[in-house]
PDB file of C-alpha atoms in Angstrom:
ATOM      1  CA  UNK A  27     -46.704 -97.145  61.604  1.00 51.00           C
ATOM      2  CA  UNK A  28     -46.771 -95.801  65.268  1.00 54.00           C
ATOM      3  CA  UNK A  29     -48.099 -92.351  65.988  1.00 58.00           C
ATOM      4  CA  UNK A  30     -44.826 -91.085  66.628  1.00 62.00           C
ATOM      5  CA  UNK A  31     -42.755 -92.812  63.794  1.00 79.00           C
ATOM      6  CA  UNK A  32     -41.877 -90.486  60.728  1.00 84.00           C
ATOM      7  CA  UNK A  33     -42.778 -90.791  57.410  1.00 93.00           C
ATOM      8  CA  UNK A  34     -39.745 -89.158  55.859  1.00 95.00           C
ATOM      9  CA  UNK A  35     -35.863 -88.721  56.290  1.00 96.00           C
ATOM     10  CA  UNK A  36     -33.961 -85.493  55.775  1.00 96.00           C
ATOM     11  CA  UNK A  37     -31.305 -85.287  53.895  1.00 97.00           C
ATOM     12  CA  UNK A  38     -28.650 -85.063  56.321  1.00 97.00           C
ATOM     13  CA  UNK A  39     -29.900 -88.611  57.782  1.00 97.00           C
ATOM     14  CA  UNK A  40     -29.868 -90.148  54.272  1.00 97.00           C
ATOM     15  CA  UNK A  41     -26.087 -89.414  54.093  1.00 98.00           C
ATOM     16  CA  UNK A  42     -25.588 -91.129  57.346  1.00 97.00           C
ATOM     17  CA  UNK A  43     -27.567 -94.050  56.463  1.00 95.00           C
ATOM     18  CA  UNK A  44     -25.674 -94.167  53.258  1.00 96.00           C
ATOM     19  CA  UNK A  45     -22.051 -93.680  54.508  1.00 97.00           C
ATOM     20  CA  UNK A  46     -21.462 -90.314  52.456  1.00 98.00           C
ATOM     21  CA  UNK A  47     -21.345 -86.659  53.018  1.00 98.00           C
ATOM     22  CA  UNK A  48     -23.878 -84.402  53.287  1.00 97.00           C
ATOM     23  CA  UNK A  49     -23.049 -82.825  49.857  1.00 98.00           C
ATOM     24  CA  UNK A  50     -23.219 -86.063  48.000  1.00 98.00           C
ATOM     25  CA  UNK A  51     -26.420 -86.657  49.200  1.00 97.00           C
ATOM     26  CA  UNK A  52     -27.975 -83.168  48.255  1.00 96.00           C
ATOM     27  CA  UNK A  53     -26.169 -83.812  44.848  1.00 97.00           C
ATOM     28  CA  UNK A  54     -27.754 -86.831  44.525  1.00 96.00           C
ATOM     29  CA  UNK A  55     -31.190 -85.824  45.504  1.00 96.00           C
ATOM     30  CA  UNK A  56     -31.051 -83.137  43.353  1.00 95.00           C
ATOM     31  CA  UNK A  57     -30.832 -85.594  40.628  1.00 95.00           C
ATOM     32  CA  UNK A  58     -33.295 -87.605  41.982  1.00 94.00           C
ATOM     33  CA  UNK A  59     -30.922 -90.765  41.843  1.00 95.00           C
ATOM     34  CA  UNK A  60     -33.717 -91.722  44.911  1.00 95.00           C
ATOM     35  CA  UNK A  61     -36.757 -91.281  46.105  1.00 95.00           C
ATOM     36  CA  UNK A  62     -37.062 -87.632  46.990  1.00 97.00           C
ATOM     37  CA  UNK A  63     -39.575 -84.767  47.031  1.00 96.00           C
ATOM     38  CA  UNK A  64     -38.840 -81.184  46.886  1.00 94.00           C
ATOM     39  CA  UNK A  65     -40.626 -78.923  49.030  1.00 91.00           C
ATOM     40  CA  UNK A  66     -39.355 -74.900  48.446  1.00 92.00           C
ATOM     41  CA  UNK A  67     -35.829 -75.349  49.212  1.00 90.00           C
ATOM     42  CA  UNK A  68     -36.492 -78.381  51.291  1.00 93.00           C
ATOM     43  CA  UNK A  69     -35.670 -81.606  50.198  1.00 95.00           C
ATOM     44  CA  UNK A  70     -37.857 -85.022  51.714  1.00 96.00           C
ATOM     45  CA  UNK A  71     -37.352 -88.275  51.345  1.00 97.00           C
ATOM     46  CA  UNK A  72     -40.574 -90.725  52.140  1.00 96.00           C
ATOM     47  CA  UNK A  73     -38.737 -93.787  53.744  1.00 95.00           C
ATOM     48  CA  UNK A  74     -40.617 -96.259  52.458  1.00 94.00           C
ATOM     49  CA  UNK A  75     -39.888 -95.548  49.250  1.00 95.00           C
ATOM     50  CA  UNK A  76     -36.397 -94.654  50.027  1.00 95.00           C
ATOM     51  CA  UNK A  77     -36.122 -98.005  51.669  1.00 93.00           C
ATOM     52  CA  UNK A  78     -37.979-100.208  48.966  1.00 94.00           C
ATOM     53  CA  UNK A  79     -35.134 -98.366  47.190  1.00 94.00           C
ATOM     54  CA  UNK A  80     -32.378 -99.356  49.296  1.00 93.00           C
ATOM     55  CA  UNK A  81     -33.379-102.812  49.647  1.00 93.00           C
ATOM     56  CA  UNK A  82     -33.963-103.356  45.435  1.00 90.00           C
ATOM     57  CA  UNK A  83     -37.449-104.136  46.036  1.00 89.00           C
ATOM     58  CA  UNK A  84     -39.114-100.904  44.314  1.00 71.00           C
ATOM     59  CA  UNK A  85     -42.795-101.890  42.994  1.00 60.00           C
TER      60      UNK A  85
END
């Protein structure tokens, strides 16, 4: 990882990268239907996880 690469995606980027709305993906995180963790109000997704996830190849 680079110094200025991120560790996590917000939510509003995980609907993007998924191809549904913003909504949907709060719904879905709320649920924890993927890797997310909850910070107050704030909701973070760890992309490696999220992409391990994505790509079927959780360990």
């Amino acid at each position: 990882m680079t110094k200025n690469s991120r560790c996590v995606f917000y939510i509003p980027e995980i609907a993007q990268i998924l191809g549904i709305g913003k909504a949907k993906a709060y719904l879905l995180a709320k649920e924890n239907k993927f890797p997310v963790l909850k910070f107050g109000n704030r909701y973070v997704v760890p992309q490696k996880p999220f992409m391990d996830w994505l790509n079927g190849t959780n360990n």
